[in-house]
mmCIF file of C-alpha atoms in Angstrom:
data_model
loop_
_atom_site.group_PDB
_atom_site.id
_atom_site.type_symbol
_atom_site.label_atom_id
_atom_site.label_comp_id
_atom_site.label_asym_id
_atom_site.label_seq_id
_atom_site.Cartn_x
_atom_site.Cartn_y
_atom_site.Cartn_z
ATOM 1 C CA UNK A 1 144.762 102.779 102.839
ATOM 2 C CA UNK A 2 143.368 98.626 102.890
ATOM 3 C CA UNK A 3 139.927 98.006 102.931
ATOM 4 C CA UNK A 4 139.723 98.707 106.458
ATOM 5 C CA UNK A 5 140.508 102.057 107.148
ATOM 6 C CA UNK A 6 138.212 102.791 104.294
ATOM 7 C CA UNK A 7 135.185 101.623 105.736
ATOM 8 C CA UNK A 8 135.822 104.397 108.948
ATOM 9 C CA UNK A 9 135.107 106.370 106.685
ATOM 10 C CA UNK A 10 131.834 105.915 105.880
ATOM 11 C CA UNK A 11 129.480 105.940 108.600
ATOM 12 C CA UNK A 12 127.742 102.711 109.054
ATOM 13 C CA UNK A 13 123.518 103.192 108.051
ATOM 14 C CA UNK A 14 121.585 101.084 110.414
ATOM 15 C CA UNK A 15 118.913 99.909 107.570
ATOM 16 C CA UNK A 16 119.471 97.520 104.959
ATOM 17 C CA UNK A 17 120.118 99.027 101.583
ATOM 18 C CA UNK A 18 119.847 97.419 98.214
ATOM 19 C CA UNK A 19 123.099 96.856 96.428
ATOM 20 C CA UNK A 20 120.790 97.858 92.843
ATOM 21 C CA UNK A 21 119.452 100.344 91.926
ATOM 22 C CA UNK A 22 115.043 100.387 91.925
ATOM 23 C CA UNK A 23 113.766 100.352 88.160
ATOM 24 C CA UNK A 24 111.426 103.509 88.125
ATOM 25 C CA UNK A 25 109.617 104.592 85.205
ATOM 26 C CA UNK A 26 111.110 108.082 83.909
ATOM 27 C CA UNK A 27 110.154 110.080 81.040
ATOM 28 C CA UNK A 28 113.541 111.873 82.095
ATOM 29 C CA UNK A 29 115.686 108.996 82.158
ATOM 30 C CA UNK A 30 117.719 108.801 84.666
ATOM 31 C CA UNK A 31 118.198 112.899 85.706
ATOM 32 C CA UNK A 32 114.339 112.776 85.767
ATOM 33 C CA UNK A 33 114.797 109.365 88.427
ATOM 34 C CA UNK A 34 117.528 111.083 90.352
ATOM 35 C CA UNK A 35 115.233 114.493 90.645
ATOM 36 C CA UNK A 36 112.305 112.349 92.227
ATOM 37 C CA UNK A 37 114.445 110.899 94.641
ATOM 38 C CA UNK A 38 115.627 114.917 95.356
ATOM 39 C CA UNK A 39 112.284 115.734 95.749
ATOM 40 C CA UNK A 40 110.955 113.354 98.280
ATOM 41 C CA UNK A 41 114.405 114.050 100.507
ATOM 42 C CA UNK A 42 113.786 117.130 100.467
ATOM 43 C CA UNK A 43 110.140 116.704 101.168
ATOM 44 C CA UNK A 44 111.191 114.289 104.070
ATOM 45 C CA UNK A 45 113.382 116.458 105.650
ATOM 46 C CA UNK A 46 110.781 119.543 105.697
ATOM 47 C CA UNK A 47 107.305 117.704 106.929
ATOM 48 C CA UNK A 48 109.031 114.894 109.158
ATOM 49 C CA UNK A 49 106.028 111.577 107.241
ATOM 50 C CA UNK A 50 104.629 111.787 104.200
ATOM 51 C CA UNK A 51 103.094 109.106 102.012
ATOM 52 C CA UNK A 52 102.934 107.929 99.087
ATOM 53 C CA UNK A 53 104.437 104.615 96.668
ATOM 54 C CA UNK A 54 106.414 101.705 98.906
ATOM 55 C CA UNK A 55 109.288 101.154 96.311
ATOM 56 C CA UNK A 56 110.284 104.474 96.673
ATOM 57 C CA UNK A 57 110.013 105.535 99.933
ATOM 58 C CA UNK A 58 111.957 102.706 100.558
ATOM 59 C CA UNK A 59 115.235 103.560 98.164
ATOM 60 C CA UNK A 60 114.201 107.520 99.057
ATOM 61 C CA UNK A 61 114.523 105.960 103.070
ATOM 62 C CA UNK A 62 118.420 105.070 102.121
ATOM 63 C CA UNK A 63 119.288 108.475 100.752
ATOM 64 C CA UNK A 64 117.848 110.157 104.335
ATOM 65 C CA UNK A 65 119.691 107.916 106.355
ATOM 66 C CA UNK A 66 122.912 108.532 104.143
ATOM 67 C CA UNK A 67 122.630 112.500 104.835
ATOM 68 C CA UNK A 68 121.695 112.679 108.243
ATOM 69 C CA UNK A 69 124.333 109.591 109.386
ATOM 70 C CA UNK A 70 127.103 112.216 107.558
ATOM 71 C CA UNK A 71 125.925 115.138 108.763
ATOM 72 C CA UNK A 72 125.807 113.858 112.551
ATOM 73 C CA UNK A 73 129.603 112.225 112.100
ATOM 74 C CA UNK A 74 131.554 115.345 110.289
ATOM 75 C CA UNK A 75 129.458 118.337 111.163
ATOM 76 C CA UNK A 76 128.340 121.693 109.079
ATOM 77 C CA UNK A 77 132.500 122.716 108.626
ATOM 78 C CA UNK A 78 133.135 119.563 106.950
ATOM 79 C CA UNK A 79 132.689 120.752 103.145
ATOM 80 C CA UNK A 80 131.458 117.508 101.582
ATOM 81 C CA UNK A 81 128.939 116.658 104.394
ATOM 82 C CA UNK A 82 127.905 120.437 103.202
ATOM 83 C CA UNK A 83 128.069 119.577 99.446
ATOM 84 C CA UNK A 84 125.984 116.681 99.889
ATOM 85 C CA UNK A 85 123.651 118.460 102.059
ATOM 86 C CA UNK A 86 122.257 121.269 99.939
ATOM 87 C CA UNK A 87 122.430 118.743 96.655
ATOM 88 C CA UNK A 88 119.898 116.776 97.945
ATOM 89 C CA UNK A 89 118.095 119.571 100.342
ATOM 90 C CA UNK A 90 116.703 121.933 97.142
ATOM 91 C CA UNK A 91 115.499 124.191 99.601
ATOM 92 C CA UNK A 92 118.279 126.292 101.841
ATOM 93 C CA UNK A 93 116.519 126.985 105.196
ATOM 94 C CA UNK A 94 115.935 122.613 105.099
ATOM 95 C CA UNK A 95 120.370 122.259 105.023
ATOM 96 C CA UNK A 96 119.348 124.244 108.098
ATOM 97 C CA UNK A 97 117.295 122.689 110.056
ATOM 98 C CA UNK A 98 119.720 119.132 109.278
ATOM 99 C CA UNK A 99 122.461 120.415 111.319
ATOM 100 C CA UNK A 100 119.963 122.186 113.769
ATOM 101 C CA UNK A 101 117.694 120.194 114.680
ATOM 102 C CA UNK A 102 116.905 116.788 113.172
ATOM 103 C CA UNK A 103 121.790 116.031 114.081
ATOM 104 C CA UNK A 104 121.003 117.049 118.290
ATOM 105 C CA UNK A 105 117.687 114.820 117.450
ATOM 106 C CA UNK A 106 119.375 111.765 116.446
ATOM 107 C CA UNK A 107 122.890 112.008 117.672
ATOM 108 C CA UNK A 108 122.641 109.340 120.526
ATOM 109 C CA UNK A 109 120.422 107.151 118.608
ATOM 110 C CA UNK A 110 121.171 104.297 118.390
ATOM 111 C CA UNK A 111 118.455 102.846 116.088
ATOM 112 C CA UNK A 112 117.742 103.516 112.415
ATOM 113 C CA UNK A 113 116.482 107.774 112.000
ATOM 114 C CA UNK A 114 112.805 106.577 109.677
ATOM 115 C CA UNK A 115 110.760 104.310 109.955
ATOM 116 C CA UNK A 116 108.628 103.124 106.801
ATOM 117 C CA UNK A 117 104.542 101.833 107.939
ATOM 118 C CA UNK A 118 102.593 99.738 105.142
ATOM 119 C CA UNK A 119 99.929 102.586 104.171
ATOM 120 C CA UNK A 120 96.223 100.569 102.516
ATOM 121 C CA UNK A 121 96.165 101.244 99.215
ATOM 122 C CA UNK A 122 92.988 102.973 97.777
ATOM 123 C CA UNK A 123 90.355 101.066 96.188
ATOM 124 C CA UNK A 124 89.556 101.105 93.069
ATOM 125 C CA UNK A 125 92.919 102.831 92.060
ATOM 126 C CA UNK A 126 96.144 101.574 90.736
ATOM 127 C CA UNK A 127 97.309 99.289 92.566
ATOM 128 C CA UNK A 128 100.373 100.239 94.117
ATOM 129 C CA UNK A 129 101.612 99.520 97.834
ATOM 130 C CA UNK A 130 101.189 102.578 99.608
ATOM 131 C CA UNK A 131 104.162 103.802 102.581
ATOM 132 C CA UNK A 132 104.146 106.661 104.816
ATOM 133 C CA UNK A 133 108.092 107.757 106.077
ATOM 134 C CA UNK A 134 108.753 109.275 109.243
ATOM 135 C CA UNK A 135 111.633 110.651 110.530
ATOM 136 C CA UNK A 136 111.559 109.486 113.968
ATOM 137 C CA UNK A 137 110.899 111.978 117.198
ATOM 138 C CA UNK A 138 108.754 114.059 114.482
ATOM 139 C CA UNK A 139 105.023 115.978 116.339
ATOM 140 C CA UNK A 140 102.636 113.917 114.746
ATOM 141 C CA UNK A 141 101.051 111.088 116.540
ATOM 142 C CA UNK A 142 102.734 107.563 116.309
ATOM 143 C CA UNK A 143 100.819 105.491 113.432
ATOM 144 C CA UNK A 144 100.672 102.726 114.849
ATOM 145 C CA UNK A 145 99.277 102.047 118.518
ATOM 146 C CA UNK A 146 101.454 99.020 120.821
ATOM 147 C CA UNK A 147 99.500 96.955 121.664
ATOM 148 C CA UNK A 148 99.042 96.204 125.367
ATOM 149 C CA UNK A 149 99.582 92.502 125.870
ATOM 150 C CA UNK A 150 99.396 92.580 129.772
ATOM 151 C CA UNK A 151 95.776 91.610 129.761
ATOM 152 C CA UNK A 152 96.878 88.420 127.955
ATOM 153 C CA UNK A 153 95.781 85.634 129.869
ATOM 154 C CA UNK A 154 99.281 83.863 130.216
ATOM 155 C CA UNK A 155 100.550 87.066 131.276
ATOM 156 C CA UNK A 156 97.704 87.288 134.146
ATOM 157 C CA UNK A 157 98.566 84.087 134.892
ATOM 158 C CA UNK A 158 102.589 84.729 135.084
ATOM 159 C CA UNK A 159 101.512 88.287 137.367
ATOM 160 C CA UNK A 160 99.405 86.029 139.726
ATOM 161 C CA UNK A 161 101.757 83.939 140.526
ATOM 162 C CA UNK A 162 104.397 86.576 140.957
ATOM 163 C CA UNK A 163 102.159 87.805 143.253
ATOM 164 C CA UNK A 164 101.702 84.676 145.089
ATOM 165 C CA UNK A 165 105.201 84.627 145.271
ATOM 166 C CA UNK A 166 106.265 87.467 146.142
ATOM 167 C CA UNK A 167 103.594 86.761 148.572
ATOM 168 C CA UNK A 168 105.621 83.525 150.263
ATOM 169 C CA UNK A 169 108.885 85.456 150.682
ATOM 170 C CA UNK A 170 107.008 87.597 153.046
ATOM 171 C CA UNK A 171 105.175 85.343 155.332
ATOM 172 C CA UNK A 172 108.996 83.281 156.360
ATOM 173 C CA UNK A 173 108.755 80.323 154.104
ATOM 174 C CA UNK A 174 108.848 78.657 150.517
ATOM 175 C CA UNK A 175 106.369 75.845 150.237
ATOM 176 C CA UNK A 176 108.390 74.024 146.969
#
């Protein structure tokens, strides 16, 4: 099997993943670190929006993206995908949620399945960057309001120029 054939077996992720794991302090070592990641991915699928430290959110995002991409590509009849889902999701009903709710929601989406927003730090307190990690299409109100640029000066001037041009065309002649 050459490199091109192997790449077809793994679904492409829609977010950039760091090549190395982040260094988290954990008294239980690598196993404790992995258990924390499993708990984070489980909470994200369960609640669809969680707030945590930025480093952990960024790494959990990669694992969640991979889990959803595999579930979309192979479905629930594929044994390795089911084993991966039961490993990452600690509660059995969340495996059903993954395949029955999240896969149909994300089936036709061409962008990432998760969003990460930087949250304000708690002051005074530990100076760790906080983040909100959420699944797209969740039932909660959006965190970032889209700012309307309609009332910006250059947009008002362009809209007026467009109106004048269409009126000139309708009136019968262009006076350029």
